[in-house]
Amino acid sequence: MKKILIIFMFMFDSLSICASATDTLILTLDGAIKLARQNSPSAQSARNTFLSAYWNYRYYKANYLPSVTLTSSPYINKEMNKITQSDGTAMFIRQDQFGADLTLKINQNVSLTGGSFFLKSSLNRLDEFQYGTTAYSSQPLVIGYQQSLFGYNSLKWDRKIEPIRYREARKQYAETIELISATTCNYFFSLASACNELDMARQNFASADTLYRMAKGRYEIGTITENEMLQLEINRLNEETNVLDAEINLREAQQGIRSFLGLEDNVEIDITVPDSVPDFDVPMASAMELALVNSPDPEYFNRIVKQSESNLAYAKANARMKADLYVQFGLSQTGKDIGQSLSNLMHQEYASVTLSVPILDWGRGRGKVKEAKSQLALAETTASQGMNDFTRNVEKLVMQFNMQARKVNIASMTDRRATQRHSVAMKLFMMGRIGILDLMSAISERNNARRGVINTMRTYWSLYYTLRSMTAYDFENNIEITNEELLLTEQGRHLADARAVHPCKSDKSIPTH
């Protein structure tokens, strides 16, 4: 009975899901932006890109921490080998051996010098089955140091470059999220424009059809000419075609925003377009200061210069004399068992210096150095020019945004006046006091005015979120933009999973905050 009840509940849930599959998702602009930041493929790609940079930074930090390694290489050797004897002759001797070793090593890199200290302990065993003997060799404690004396110090340069790279990745992620919001505005207002075009096309067709029907009666009594009658008929046919085109464009716009937001194809979307925009100015000095601190561009230009300096240091190190130093001190002993190999330990010391002096390389080393110097000069020029372009772009963006709210207000006023003129023109035409050309002009002005409102609002919000992406600051509420997902990642947690949007969800709308 219990199993039957579970099956019945499962079937009921399935039917409920299918029944809600036709729900309409009502989106405001804020709701669409939240959805895009959480669930869109672009946001997921940005999160994965940042995660890659984060773990690369963790790898870099681990290079400066002690590492502990346990190694072992057991082997069996049963073959004829060429063995050199004590008198210098060589003989082929059959060997029947088993060898095993165990080494524990602690290593600590030194970023100041580029070398590394190590501490290790090892034990080796060798069994000669042919003679029935067993021998042990131990090194209970060995301390050593190794480094390249005149070589390239990658640890030092990583300390200069990797923190910049990570800061750049953090800021790039925050910028990308805000740019996703700007892109969402474009998709949102593209859908709003498509809805508006369909609405206008239907209204225009209804008006054209009404005028055409009225014109038939007026033509029959001779109050309008045949030319005007034909023009009204042509206008009616054109408006009918416009309705069909607008319906196609609306479906394409819906499919575009569905794809961008990561929604299912069967989700019906209805939008609520804001009727106004907040009117505030962004201080130029504050925006510039915030952009220089929070934008990834200055970090990028700083990084490419540091990388070029690193490449120059690498080229210089390879073009001159090289020397590798290796020293170790410790204790060792051998014996027939482990106890003997650990008693009466003997001191052991080993030191070596390996020199490599380029005498004749046909200018390859010097050529690499000159190439690296040229690349450094190019990077410095690119960084300088890039920062100049960056500051100009910030100034241009701030000036455009500060004027855009006024443009939206002007467009809204124009829309109201064009709507009034269209209403008056319709009445005058129906009274026979104006011609068809004046009426078409009024209709065209009304349509253009409606398009102007949507286009100016699209530009306003695109500029606003682009400005947020460069400054990481919410100028409307005067607060810094923080990202909880970044904090979660830095603490070693998983990124917060965005709630998947599905047409079967009970939520039919996303409220505007």
Coordinates of C-alpha atoms in Angstrom, one line a residue:
M1 CA 0.0 0.0 0.0
K2 CA 2.8 2.3 0.9
K3 CA 4.5 1.7 -2.5
I4 CA 1.2 2.4 -4.4
L5 CA 0.9 5.7 -2.4
I6 CA 4.5 6.7 -3.4
I7 CA 3.8 5.9 -7.1
F8 CA 0.6 8.0 -6.9
M9 CA 2.4 11.0 -5.4
F10 CA 5.1 10.7 -8.1
M11 CA 2.5 10.7 -10.9
F12 CA 0.7 13.6 -9.3
D13 CA 3.9 15.6 -9.2
S14 CA 4.6 14.8 -12.8
L15 CA 1.1 15.9 -13.8
S16 CA 1.6 19.2 -11.9
I17 CA 4.9 19.8 -13.6
C18 CA 3.4 19.3 -17.0
A19 CA 0.4 21.5 -16.2
S20 CA 2.7 24.3 -15.1
A21 CA 4.9 24.0 -18.2
T22 CA 3.0 26.8 -19.9
D23 CA 3.5 29.4 -17.2
T24 CA 4.7 32.8 -18.3
L25 CA 7.8 34.3 -16.8
I26 CA 7.2 38.0 -16.1
L27 CA 10.5 39.8 -16.2
T28 CA 11.3 43.3 -15.0
L29 CA 14.7 44.8 -15.9
D30 CA 16.1 44.1 -12.4
G31 CA 14.7 40.6 -12.5
A32 CA 16.3 39.9 -15.9
I33 CA 19.6 41.2 -14.6
K34 CA 19.5 39.0 -11.5
L35 CA 18.6 36.0 -13.6
A36 CA 21.5 36.7 -16.0
R37 CA 24.1 37.2 -13.2
Q38 CA 23.1 33.9 -11.6
N39 CA 22.1 31.5 -14.3
S40 CA 23.3 32.7 -17.7
P41 CA 25.9 30.7 -19.6
S42 CA 28.0 33.9 -19.7
A43 CA 28.0 34.2 -15.9
Q44 CA 28.8 30.5 -15.5
S45 CA 31.7 30.9 -17.9
A46 CA 33.0 34.0 -15.9
R47 CA 32.8 32.0 -12.7
N48 CA 34.8 29.1 -14.1
T49 CA 37.4 31.5 -15.5
F50 CA 37.8 33.1 -12.1
L51 CA 38.0 29.7 -10.4
S52 CA 40.8 28.7 -12.8
A53 CA 42.7 31.9 -11.8
Y54 CA 42.0 31.3 -8.1
W55 CA 43.4 27.8 -8.1
N56 CA 46.4 29.0 -10.1
Y57 CA 47.0 31.6 -7.4
R58 CA 46.7 28.9 -4.7
Y59 CA 49.3 26.8 -6.7
Y60 CA 51.6 29.8 -6.7
K61 CA 51.2 30.4 -2.9
A62 CA 52.0 26.7 -2.3
N63 CA 55.4 27.1 -3.9
Y64 CA 56.5 29.1 -0.8
L65 CA 55.3 26.6 1.7
P66 CA 57.2 23.5 2.9
S67 CA 56.5 20.3 0.9
V68 CA 56.8 16.8 2.2
T69 CA 57.4 13.9 -0.2
L70 CA 57.6 10.2 0.4
T71 CA 59.2 8.2 -2.4
S72 CA 60.0 4.5 -3.0
S73 CA 61.5 2.6 -6.0
P74 CA 61.5 -1.2 -5.3
Y75 CA 62.9 -3.3 -8.1
I76 CA 63.8 -6.9 -9.0
N77 CA 66.9 -7.6 -11.1
K78 CA 67.4 -11.1 -12.6
E79 CA 69.6 -10.8 -15.7
M80 CA 73.1 -11.0 -17.1
N81 CA 74.8 -7.7 -16.8
K82 CA 78.2 -6.3 -17.8
I83 CA 80.1 -5.7 -14.5
T84 CA 83.5 -3.9 -14.3
Q85 CA 85.9 -5.7 -12.0
S86 CA 88.4 -4.2 -9.6
D87 CA 91.3 -4.8 -12.1
G88 CA 89.5 -2.9 -14.8
T89 CA 88.3 -5.8 -16.8
A90 CA 84.6 -6.4 -17.5
M91 CA 82.7 -9.6 -17.2
F92 CA 79.1 -10.7 -17.8
I93 CA 77.7 -11.8 -14.5
R94 CA 74.3 -13.0 -13.6
Q95 CA 72.6 -10.9 -11.0
D96 CA 69.7 -12.0 -8.8
Q97 CA 68.7 -9.0 -6.7
F98 CA 65.8 -7.4 -5.0
G99 CA 66.2 -3.7 -4.0
A100 CA 63.9 -1.4 -2.1
D101 CA 64.2 2.1 -0.7
L102 CA 62.1 4.6 1.2
T103 CA 62.9 8.3 1.3
L104 CA 61.1 11.1 3.2
K105 CA 62.1 14.6 2.1
I106 CA 61.0 18.0 3.3
N107 CA 61.7 20.9 0.9
Q108 CA 61.5 24.6 1.4
N109 CA 62.0 27.1 -1.4
V110 CA 63.7 30.4 -0.8
S111 CA 62.3 33.2 -2.9
L112 CA 65.1 35.7 -2.1
T113 CA 67.8 33.5 -3.6
G114 CA 65.8 31.2 -5.8
G115 CA 67.3 28.1 -4.1
S116 CA 65.8 25.5 -1.8
F117 CA 66.7 23.9 1.5
F118 CA 65.9 20.2 2.0
L119 CA 65.9 17.8 4.8
K120 CA 65.6 14.1 4.1
S121 CA 65.9 10.7 5.6
S122 CA 66.3 7.4 3.6
L123 CA 66.6 3.7 4.1
N124 CA 67.8 1.2 1.4
R125 CA 67.7 -2.6 1.4
L126 CA 69.5 -4.9 -1.0
D127 CA 68.9 -8.7 -1.2
E128 CA 71.4 -10.9 -3.1
F129 CA 69.4 -14.1 -3.6
Q130 CA 72.3 -15.8 -5.4
Y131 CA 74.4 -15.5 -2.2
G132 CA 71.7 -15.3 0.4
T133 CA 72.8 -12.0 1.8
T134 CA 70.9 -8.8 2.9
A135 CA 72.4 -5.4 3.3
Y136 CA 71.0 -2.1 4.6
S137 CA 72.1 1.5 3.9
S138 CA 70.6 4.4 5.9
Q139 CA 70.8 8.1 5.9
P140 CA 68.8 9.1 9.0
L141 CA 69.4 12.8 8.6
V142 CA 70.7 14.8 5.6
I143 CA 70.5 18.6 5.3
G144 CA 71.2 20.2 2.0
Y145 CA 70.9 23.3 -0.1
Q146 CA 70.8 23.9 -3.9
Q147 CA 70.4 26.8 -6.2
S148 CA 71.5 28.5 -9.4
L149 CA 74.0 31.2 -8.5
F150 CA 73.6 33.5 -11.6
G151 CA 70.4 32.0 -13.0
Y152 CA 66.8 33.3 -13.4
N153 CA 65.0 33.4 -10.1
S154 CA 61.5 32.4 -11.0
L155 CA 60.3 32.5 -7.3
K156 CA 61.2 36.2 -7.0
W157 CA 59.5 37.1 -10.3
D158 CA 56.4 35.1 -9.4
R159 CA 56.1 37.1 -6.2
K160 CA 55.9 40.2 -8.4
I161 CA 53.6 38.9 -11.1
E162 CA 51.2 36.4 -9.6
P163 CA 49.5 38.7 -7.1
I164 CA 48.9 41.2 -9.9
R165 CA 47.5 38.4 -12.1
Y166 CA 45.1 37.4 -9.3
R167 CA 44.0 40.9 -8.6
E168 CA 43.4 41.3 -12.3
A169 CA 41.3 38.1 -12.4
R170 CA 39.2 39.2 -9.4
K171 CA 38.5 42.6 -11.0
Q172 CA 38.0 41.0 -14.4
Y173 CA 35.3 38.8 -12.9
A174 CA 33.5 41.7 -11.2
E175 CA 33.7 43.6 -14.4
T176 CA 32.4 40.7 -16.5
I177 CA 29.4 40.3 -14.2
E178 CA 28.5 44.0 -14.6
L179 CA 29.0 43.8 -18.4
I180 CA 26.6 40.8 -18.4
S181 CA 24.1 43.2 -16.8
A182 CA 24.8 45.7 -19.6
T183 CA 24.3 42.9 -22.2
T184 CA 21.1 41.9 -20.4
C185 CA 19.8 45.4 -20.8
N186 CA 20.4 45.2 -24.6
Y187 CA 18.5 41.9 -24.8
F188 CA 15.7 43.2 -22.5
F189 CA 15.2 46.3 -24.5
S190 CA 15.5 44.4 -27.8
L191 CA 12.6 42.4 -26.6
A192 CA 10.8 45.5 -25.4
S193 CA 11.4 47.1 -28.8
A194 CA 10.1 44.0 -30.5
C195 CA 6.9 44.0 -28.4
N196 CA 6.5 47.7 -29.0
E197 CA 6.9 47.2 -32.8
L198 CA 4.3 44.5 -32.8
D199 CA 1.9 46.6 -30.7
M200 CA 2.4 49.6 -33.0
A201 CA 2.0 47.3 -36.1
R202 CA -1.3 46.0 -34.8
Q203 CA -2.5 49.5 -33.9
N204 CA -1.4 50.8 -37.3
F205 CA -3.1 47.9 -39.0
A206 CA -6.3 48.4 -37.1
S207 CA -6.2 52.2 -37.9
A208 CA -5.4 51.5 -41.5
D209 CA -8.2 49.0 -41.8
T210 CA -10.7 51.4 -40.2
L211 CA -9.6 54.2 -42.4
Y212 CA -9.8 52.0 -45.5
R213 CA -13.4 50.9 -44.6
M214 CA -14.4 54.5 -44.0
A215 CA -12.7 55.6 -47.2
K216 CA -14.8 53.2 -49.2
G217 CA -17.9 55.0 -48.2
R218 CA -16.4 58.4 -48.8
Y219 CA -15.1 57.3 -52.2
E220 CA -18.5 56.1 -53.2
I221 CA -20.0 59.6 -52.5
G222 CA -17.0 61.3 -54.1
T223 CA -15.5 63.1 -51.1
I224 CA -12.0 61.5 -51.7
T225 CA -10.1 60.8 -54.9
E226 CA -9.3 57.4 -56.3
N227 CA -5.6 58.1 -55.7
E228 CA -6.2 58.6 -52.0
M229 CA -8.4 55.5 -51.9
L230 CA -5.6 53.4 -53.5
Q231 CA -3.0 54.9 -51.1
L232 CA -5.1 53.9 -48.1
E233 CA -5.5 50.4 -49.5
I234 CA -1.7 50.1 -50.1
N235 CA -1.1 51.4 -46.5
R236 CA -3.5 48.8 -45.1
L237 CA -1.6 46.0 -47.0
N238 CA 1.8 47.3 -45.9
E239 CA 0.6 47.5 -42.2
E240 CA -0.6 43.9 -42.5
T241 CA 2.8 42.8 -43.7
N242 CA 4.4 44.8 -40.9
V243 CA 2.3 42.8 -38.4
L244 CA 3.7 39.6 -39.8
D245 CA 7.3 40.8 -39.7
A246 CA 6.9 42.1 -36.2
E247 CA 5.6 38.8 -35.0
I248 CA 8.7 37.1 -36.4
N249 CA 11.0 39.6 -34.9
L250 CA 9.3 39.2 -31.5
R251 CA 9.9 35.4 -31.6
E252 CA 13.5 36.0 -32.5
A253 CA 13.9 38.5 -29.7
Q254 CA 12.3 36.1 -27.2
Q255 CA 14.6 33.2 -28.4
G256 CA 17.6 35.5 -28.0
I257 CA 16.9 36.5 -24.4
R258 CA 16.0 32.9 -23.5
S259 CA 19.3 31.7 -24.8
F260 CA 21.2 34.4 -23.0
L261 CA 19.5 33.8 -19.7
G262 CA 19.8 30.0 -20.0
L263 CA 16.0 29.4 -20.1
E264 CA 14.1 26.6 -21.7
D265 CA 12.8 27.1 -25.2
N266 CA 9.2 26.6 -24.0
V267 CA 9.3 29.5 -21.5
E268 CA 7.0 32.3 -22.4
I269 CA 8.4 35.7 -21.4
D270 CA 6.5 38.8 -20.7
I271 CA 8.3 42.0 -19.7
T272 CA 7.5 45.1 -17.7
V273 CA 9.4 48.1 -19.1
P274 CA 10.3 50.8 -16.6
D275 CA 8.5 54.1 -17.3
S276 CA 11.4 56.3 -16.0
V277 CA 15.0 56.3 -15.0
P278 CA 16.7 57.6 -11.9
D279 CA 18.1 61.1 -12.4
F280 CA 21.5 61.6 -10.8
D281 CA 24.9 62.7 -11.9
V282 CA 28.2 60.8 -11.5
P283 CA 31.1 62.9 -10.3
M284 CA 33.9 62.8 -12.8
A285 CA 36.7 62.8 -10.2
S286 CA 35.1 60.0 -8.1
A287 CA 34.5 57.9 -11.1
M288 CA 38.1 58.3 -12.3
E289 CA 39.5 57.4 -8.9
L290 CA 37.3 54.4 -8.5
A291 CA 38.1 53.2 -12.0
L292 CA 41.9 53.4 -11.4
V293 CA 41.5 51.3 -8.3
N294 CA 38.8 48.8 -9.3
S295 CA 39.1 48.3 -13.0
P296 CA 41.2 45.3 -14.2
D297 CA 42.8 47.4 -17.0
P298 CA 45.5 49.1 -14.8
E299 CA 46.4 45.7 -13.4
Y300 CA 46.6 44.2 -16.9
F301 CA 49.0 46.9 -18.1
N302 CA 51.1 46.6 -14.9
R303 CA 51.3 42.9 -15.4
I304 CA 52.4 42.9 -19.0
V305 CA 55.2 45.3 -18.1
K306 CA 56.3 43.0 -15.2
Q307 CA 56.2 40.0 -17.4
S308 CA 58.4 41.7 -20.0
E309 CA 60.8 42.6 -17.3
S310 CA 60.8 39.0 -16.2
N311 CA 61.5 37.8 -19.7
L312 CA 64.4 40.2 -19.9
A313 CA 65.9 38.9 -16.7
Y314 CA 65.5 35.3 -18.1
A315 CA 67.2 36.2 -21.3
K316 CA 70.1 37.9 -19.5
A317 CA 70.5 34.9 -17.2
N318 CA 70.8 32.5 -20.1
A319 CA 73.2 34.7 -22.0
R320 CA 75.9 34.8 -19.3
M321 CA 77.9 32.3 -17.2
K322 CA 75.8 29.8 -15.2
A323 CA 76.7 28.2 -11.9
D324 CA 74.8 25.6 -9.9
L325 CA 75.6 25.0 -6.3
Y326 CA 74.7 21.8 -4.4
V327 CA 75.8 21.1 -0.8
Q328 CA 74.6 18.5 1.7
F329 CA 75.6 17.3 5.2
G330 CA 74.3 14.4 7.1
L331 CA 74.8 11.0 8.7
S332 CA 75.0 7.6 7.1
Q333 CA 75.8 3.9 7.8
T334 CA 75.5 0.4 6.4
G335 CA 74.8 -3.0 8.0
K336 CA 73.4 -6.4 7.7
D337 CA 70.2 -5.3 9.5
I338 CA 68.4 -2.1 10.2
G339 CA 69.9 -1.9 13.7
Q340 CA 73.5 -2.0 12.4
S341 CA 72.7 0.6 9.7
L342 CA 71.4 3.0 12.4
S343 CA 74.3 2.6 14.9
N344 CA 77.7 4.2 14.9
L345 CA 76.6 6.7 12.3
M346 CA 79.3 8.4 10.2
H347 CA 79.4 11.9 9.0
Q348 CA 79.0 12.6 5.3
E349 CA 79.5 15.8 3.4
Y350 CA 79.1 16.6 -0.3
A351 CA 79.4 19.8 -2.2
S352 CA 79.6 20.6 -5.9
V353 CA 79.6 23.6 -8.2
T354 CA 78.7 23.2 -11.8
L355 CA 79.9 26.0 -14.2
S356 CA 78.7 26.7 -17.7
V357 CA 80.4 29.6 -19.6
P358 CA 79.2 30.5 -23.1
I359 CA 82.2 31.0 -25.3
L360 CA 80.8 31.0 -28.8
D361 CA 77.1 31.1 -29.4
W362 CA 77.1 33.2 -32.6
G363 CA 75.2 36.0 -30.8
R364 CA 72.1 34.0 -29.8
G365 CA 72.2 35.1 -26.2
R366 CA 72.8 38.7 -27.0
G367 CA 70.1 38.6 -29.6
K368 CA 67.6 37.2 -27.1
V369 CA 68.5 40.0 -24.7
K370 CA 67.9 42.7 -27.3
E371 CA 64.7 41.1 -28.3
A372 CA 63.5 41.0 -24.7
K373 CA 64.5 44.7 -24.3
S374 CA 62.5 45.6 -27.4
Q375 CA 59.5 43.7 -26.0
L376 CA 59.8 45.5 -22.7
A377 CA 59.9 48.9 -24.5
L378 CA 56.8 47.8 -26.5
A379 CA 55.0 46.7 -23.3
E380 CA 55.8 50.0 -21.6
T381 CA 54.5 52.0 -24.6
T382 CA 51.4 49.8 -24.8
A383 CA 50.8 50.3 -21.1
S384 CA 51.2 54.0 -21.3
Q385 CA 49.0 54.4 -24.4
G386 CA 46.5 52.0 -22.9
M387 CA 46.2 53.9 -19.6
N388 CA 45.7 57.2 -21.6
D389 CA 42.9 55.5 -23.6
F390 CA 41.4 54.1 -20.4
T391 CA 41.2 57.5 -18.7
R392 CA 39.6 59.0 -21.8
N393 CA 37.1 56.2 -22.0
V394 CA 36.1 56.8 -18.4
E395 CA 35.7 60.5 -19.0
K396 CA 33.6 59.9 -22.2
L397 CA 31.5 57.3 -20.4
V398 CA 30.7 59.6 -17.5
M399 CA 29.8 62.5 -19.7
Q400 CA 27.5 60.4 -21.9
F401 CA 25.8 58.9 -18.8
N402 CA 25.3 62.3 -17.2
M403 CA 23.5 63.5 -20.3
Q404 CA 21.5 60.4 -21.0
A405 CA 18.8 60.9 -18.3
R406 CA 18.0 64.2 -19.9
K407 CA 17.7 62.5 -23.3
V408 CA 15.3 59.9 -21.8
N409 CA 13.1 62.7 -20.4
I410 CA 13.1 64.5 -23.7
A411 CA 12.2 61.3 -25.5
S412 CA 9.3 60.7 -23.1
M413 CA 8.0 64.2 -23.6
T414 CA 8.3 63.8 -27.4
D415 CA 6.4 60.5 -27.2
R416 CA 3.5 62.2 -25.3
R417 CA 3.3 65.1 -27.7
A418 CA 3.5 62.8 -30.8
T419 CA 0.7 60.6 -29.3
Q420 CA -1.4 63.7 -28.9
R421 CA -0.7 64.9 -32.4
H422 CA -1.6 61.5 -33.8
S423 CA -4.9 61.6 -32.0
V424 CA -5.7 65.0 -33.3
A425 CA -4.6 64.1 -36.8
M426 CA -6.9 61.1 -36.8
K427 CA -9.9 63.2 -35.8
L428 CA -9.0 65.8 -38.4
F429 CA -8.7 63.2 -41.1
M430 CA -12.0 61.6 -40.2
M431 CA -13.5 65.1 -40.5
G432 CA -11.9 65.5 -43.9
R433 CA -9.9 68.6 -42.8
I434 CA -6.4 67.0 -43.5
G435 CA -5.1 64.7 -46.2
I436 CA -3.6 61.3 -46.1
L437 CA 0.0 62.6 -46.2
D438 CA -0.5 64.6 -43.0
L439 CA -2.0 61.6 -41.3
M440 CA 0.9 59.3 -42.4
S441 CA 3.3 61.9 -41.1
A442 CA 1.6 62.0 -37.7
I443 CA 1.6 58.2 -37.5
S444 CA 5.3 58.0 -38.5
E445 CA 6.2 60.6 -35.8
R446 CA 4.3 58.7 -33.2
N447 CA 6.1 55.5 -34.1
N448 CA 9.5 57.1 -34.1
A449 CA 8.8 58.8 -30.7
R450 CA 7.9 55.4 -29.1
R451 CA 11.1 53.9 -30.5
G452 CA 13.1 56.8 -29.2
V453 CA 11.9 56.2 -25.6
I454 CA 13.0 52.6 -25.7
N455 CA 16.3 53.3 -27.4
T456 CA 17.2 56.1 -25.0
M457 CA 16.4 53.9 -22.0
R458 CA 18.4 51.1 -23.5
T459 CA 21.4 53.4 -23.8
Y460 CA 20.9 54.8 -20.3
W461 CA 21.0 51.4 -18.6
S462 CA 23.8 50.1 -20.8
L463 CA 25.9 53.1 -20.0
Y464 CA 25.1 52.8 -16.3
Y465 CA 26.2 49.1 -16.0
T466 CA 29.2 49.7 -18.2
L467 CA 30.2 52.5 -15.8
R468 CA 29.6 50.1 -12.9
S469 CA 31.8 47.5 -14.5
M470 CA 34.7 50.0 -14.7
T471 CA 34.4 51.4 -11.2
A472 CA 32.8 48.6 -9.2
Y473 CA 30.6 51.2 -7.6
D474 CA 26.8 51.6 -7.4
F475 CA 26.4 55.4 -7.9
E476 CA 22.6 55.2 -7.6
N477 CA 22.8 54.0 -4.0
N478 CA 26.3 55.2 -3.2
I479 CA 27.7 51.8 -2.2
E480 CA 30.6 49.7 -3.4
I481 CA 29.7 46.6 -5.4
T482 CA 30.7 43.4 -3.5
N483 CA 30.5 39.9 -4.9
E484 CA 29.5 37.1 -2.4
E485 CA 30.7 34.4 -4.8
L486 CA 34.2 35.8 -4.8
L487 CA 34.3 35.7 -1.0
L488 CA 32.9 32.1 -0.9
T489 CA 35.6 31.0 -3.4
E490 CA 38.5 32.7 -1.5
Q491 CA 37.4 30.8 1.7
G492 CA 37.8 27.5 -0.1
R493 CA 34.1 26.9 -0.5
H494 CA 32.1 25.9 -3.5
L495 CA 30.5 28.7 -5.5
A496 CA 26.8 29.3 -4.6
D497 CA 24.7 27.3 -7.0
A498 CA 22.3 29.6 -8.9
R499 CA 18.7 28.5 -8.7
A500 CA 17.8 27.0 -12.1
V501 CA 15.0 28.8 -13.8
H502 CA 12.5 26.2 -15.2
P503 CA 9.0 26.8 -16.6
C504 CA 7.7 24.2 -14.2
K505 CA 8.6 26.4 -11.2
S506 CA 5.7 27.9 -9.3
D507 CA 7.2 31.4 -9.4
K508 CA 5.6 33.2 -12.3
S509 CA 7.3 36.5 -11.9
I510 CA 10.5 38.1 -10.6
P511 CA 9.8 41.1 -8.4
T512 CA 11.6 44.4 -9.0
H513 CA 13.6 45.7 -6.1

